[in-house]
Tab-separated table of C-alpha atoms and ligand atoms in Angstrom:
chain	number	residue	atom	x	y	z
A	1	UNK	CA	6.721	-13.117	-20.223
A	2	UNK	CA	6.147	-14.976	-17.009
A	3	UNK	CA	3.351	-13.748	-14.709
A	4	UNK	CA	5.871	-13.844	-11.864
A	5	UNK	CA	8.292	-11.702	-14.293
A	6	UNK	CA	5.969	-8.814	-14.466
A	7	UNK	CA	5.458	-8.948	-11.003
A	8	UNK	CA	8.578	-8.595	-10.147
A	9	UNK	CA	9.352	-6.000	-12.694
A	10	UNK	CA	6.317	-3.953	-11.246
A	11	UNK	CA	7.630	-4.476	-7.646
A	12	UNK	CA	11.450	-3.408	-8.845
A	13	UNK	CA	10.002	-0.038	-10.728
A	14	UNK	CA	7.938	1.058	-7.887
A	15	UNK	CA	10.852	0.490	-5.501
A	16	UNK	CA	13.423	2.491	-7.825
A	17	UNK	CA	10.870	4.990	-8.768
A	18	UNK	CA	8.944	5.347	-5.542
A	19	UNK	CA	5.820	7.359	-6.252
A	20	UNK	CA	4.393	10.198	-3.942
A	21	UNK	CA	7.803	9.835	-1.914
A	22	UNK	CA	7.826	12.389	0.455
A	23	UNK	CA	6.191	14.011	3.104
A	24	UNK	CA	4.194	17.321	3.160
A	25	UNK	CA	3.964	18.789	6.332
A	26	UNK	CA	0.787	20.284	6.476
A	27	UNK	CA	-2.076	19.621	8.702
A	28	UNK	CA	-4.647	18.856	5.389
A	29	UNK	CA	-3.084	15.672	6.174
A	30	UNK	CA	-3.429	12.835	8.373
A	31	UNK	CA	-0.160	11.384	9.349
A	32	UNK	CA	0.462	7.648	10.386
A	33	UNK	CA	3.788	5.928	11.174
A	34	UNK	CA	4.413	2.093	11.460
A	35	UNK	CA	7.172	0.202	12.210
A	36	UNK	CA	8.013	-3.506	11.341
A	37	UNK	CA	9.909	-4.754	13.873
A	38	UNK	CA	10.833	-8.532	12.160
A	39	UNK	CA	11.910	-6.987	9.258
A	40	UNK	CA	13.055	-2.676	10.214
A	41	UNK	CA	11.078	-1.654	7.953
A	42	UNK	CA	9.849	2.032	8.865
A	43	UNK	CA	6.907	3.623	6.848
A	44	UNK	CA	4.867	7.202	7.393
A	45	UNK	CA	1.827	7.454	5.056
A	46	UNK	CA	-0.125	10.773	4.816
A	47	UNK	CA	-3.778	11.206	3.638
A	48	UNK	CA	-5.413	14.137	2.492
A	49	UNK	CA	-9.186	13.456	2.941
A	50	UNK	CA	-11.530	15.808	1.370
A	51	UNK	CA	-15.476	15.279	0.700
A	52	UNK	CA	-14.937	11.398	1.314
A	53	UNK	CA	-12.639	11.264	-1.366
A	54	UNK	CA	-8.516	10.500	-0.704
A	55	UNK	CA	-7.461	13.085	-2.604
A	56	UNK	CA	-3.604	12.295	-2.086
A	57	UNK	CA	-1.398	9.793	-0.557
A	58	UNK	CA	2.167	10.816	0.682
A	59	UNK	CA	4.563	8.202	1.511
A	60	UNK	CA	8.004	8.090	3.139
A	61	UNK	CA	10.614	5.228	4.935
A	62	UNK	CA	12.942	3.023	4.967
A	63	UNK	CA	12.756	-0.916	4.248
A	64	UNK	CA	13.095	-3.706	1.921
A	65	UNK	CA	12.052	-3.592	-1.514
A	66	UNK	CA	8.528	-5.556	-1.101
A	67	UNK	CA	7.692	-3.156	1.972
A	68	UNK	CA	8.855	0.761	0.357
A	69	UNK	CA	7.545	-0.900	-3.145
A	70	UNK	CA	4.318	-1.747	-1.551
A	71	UNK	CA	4.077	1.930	-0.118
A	72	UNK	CA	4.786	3.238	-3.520
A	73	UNK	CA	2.219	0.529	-5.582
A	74	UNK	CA	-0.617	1.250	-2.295
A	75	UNK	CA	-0.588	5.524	-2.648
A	76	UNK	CA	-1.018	5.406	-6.676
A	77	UNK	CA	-3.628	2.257	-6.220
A	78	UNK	CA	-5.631	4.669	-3.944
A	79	UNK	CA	-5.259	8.290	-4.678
A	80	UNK	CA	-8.365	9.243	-5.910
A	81	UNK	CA	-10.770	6.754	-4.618
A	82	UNK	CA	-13.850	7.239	-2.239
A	83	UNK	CA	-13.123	6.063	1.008
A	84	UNK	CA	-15.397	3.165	1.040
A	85	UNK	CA	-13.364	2.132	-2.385
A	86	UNK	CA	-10.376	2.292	-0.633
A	87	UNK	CA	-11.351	0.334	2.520
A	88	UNK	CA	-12.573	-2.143	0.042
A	89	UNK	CA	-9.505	-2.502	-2.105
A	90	UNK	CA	-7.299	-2.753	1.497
A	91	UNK	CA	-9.628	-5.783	2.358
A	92	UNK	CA	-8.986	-7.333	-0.518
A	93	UNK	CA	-5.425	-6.628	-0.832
A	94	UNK	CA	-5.238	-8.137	2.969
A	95	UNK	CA	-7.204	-10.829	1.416
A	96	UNK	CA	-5.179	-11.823	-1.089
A	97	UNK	CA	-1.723	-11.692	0.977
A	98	UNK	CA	-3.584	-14.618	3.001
A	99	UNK	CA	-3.592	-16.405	0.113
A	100	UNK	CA	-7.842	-16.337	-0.096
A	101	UNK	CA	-9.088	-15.939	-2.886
A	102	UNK	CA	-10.408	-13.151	-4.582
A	103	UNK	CA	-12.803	-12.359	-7.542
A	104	UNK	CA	-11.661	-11.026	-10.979
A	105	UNK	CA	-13.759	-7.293	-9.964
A	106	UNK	CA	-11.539	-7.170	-7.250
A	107	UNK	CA	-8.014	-8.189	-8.987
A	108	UNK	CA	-9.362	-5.524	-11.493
A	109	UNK	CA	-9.752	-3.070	-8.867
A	110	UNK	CA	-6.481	-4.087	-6.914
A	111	UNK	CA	-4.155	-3.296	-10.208
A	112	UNK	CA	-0.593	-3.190	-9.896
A	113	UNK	CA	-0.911	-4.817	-6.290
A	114	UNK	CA	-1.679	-7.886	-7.280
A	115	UNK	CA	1.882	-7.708	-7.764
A	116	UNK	CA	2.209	-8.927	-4.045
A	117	UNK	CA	-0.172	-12.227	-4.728
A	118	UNK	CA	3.520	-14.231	-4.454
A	119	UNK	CA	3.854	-13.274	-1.354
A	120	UNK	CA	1.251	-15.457	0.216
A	121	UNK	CA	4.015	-18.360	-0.230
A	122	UNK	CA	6.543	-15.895	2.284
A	123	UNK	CA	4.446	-15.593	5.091
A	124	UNK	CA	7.444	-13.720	7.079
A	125	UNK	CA	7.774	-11.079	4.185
A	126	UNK	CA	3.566	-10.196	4.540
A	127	UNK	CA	4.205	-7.601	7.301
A	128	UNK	CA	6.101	-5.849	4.936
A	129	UNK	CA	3.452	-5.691	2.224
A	130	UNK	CA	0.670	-4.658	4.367
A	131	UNK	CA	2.822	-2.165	6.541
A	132	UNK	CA	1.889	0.931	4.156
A	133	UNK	CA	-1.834	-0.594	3.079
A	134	UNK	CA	-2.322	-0.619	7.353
A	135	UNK	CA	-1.002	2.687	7.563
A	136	UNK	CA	-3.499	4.139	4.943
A	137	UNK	CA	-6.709	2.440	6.870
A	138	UNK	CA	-5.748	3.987	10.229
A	139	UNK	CA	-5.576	7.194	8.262
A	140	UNK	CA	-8.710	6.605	6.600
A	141	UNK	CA	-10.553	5.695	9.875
A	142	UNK	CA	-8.670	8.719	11.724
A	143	UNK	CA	-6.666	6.202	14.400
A	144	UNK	CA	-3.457	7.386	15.422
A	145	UNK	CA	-0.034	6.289	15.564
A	146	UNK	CA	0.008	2.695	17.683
B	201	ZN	ZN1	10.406	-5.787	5.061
């Protein structure tokens, strides 16, 4: 298989099986809502922090497949990690999605994600695959909605 098959399977299966879809209203978590104008796509993320550590990721919107996908792909890639890991592995996503490069510990680290490298080529379609990852760091560093 095709490099750019898997990727596309992995983007297809997160957006038909969207993972921590939902929200939970409780105030354990930090809420953060974005909106993509270019594209209407429309994504809330919530965080639960707890000693440092993201301890779970809620997700929730409407979009196109590469942006509720992305959501999906960003809240399993980080549930779990400290939050310097996960500041890390946004950088690096955000990284890649420029089309830098990035080193094999950090393609290692980014998982499923690196799902998104195509999208480098599309540079009108990389607001939607950073919507849900910018979400998650203004959650992280405690911002609020913009
Ligand atoms: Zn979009």
């Amino acid at each position: 298989m095709k490099l750019e098959d898997l990727y596309r399977q992995v983007i297809m299966d997160h957006y038909k099986n969207p993972r921590n879809k939902g929200l939970i209203d409780d105030e354990k978590y930090k809420q953060i809502h974005l909106h993509n104008p270019s594209c209407g796509d429309d994504i809330i993320i919530e965080v639960e922090l707890e000693n440092n550590i993201i301890k779970d990721v809620r997700q929730d919107g409407k979009g196109c497949s590469i942006c509720c996908s992305s959501a999906s792909v960003m809240s399993e890639t980080l549930k779990g990690k400290t939050v310097e890991e996960a500041k890390q592995i946004i950088a690096d996503f955000f990284d890649m999605i420029q089309g830098n490069e990035i080193n094999e510990a950090e393609e290692e680290a980014l998982g499923e994600a690196l799902a998104y490298k195509g999208v480098a080529k599309f540079p009108a379609r990389i607001k939607c695959a950073t919507l849900a990852w910018k979400a998650c760091e203004k959650a992280i560093d405690g911002d609020n909605d913009e």
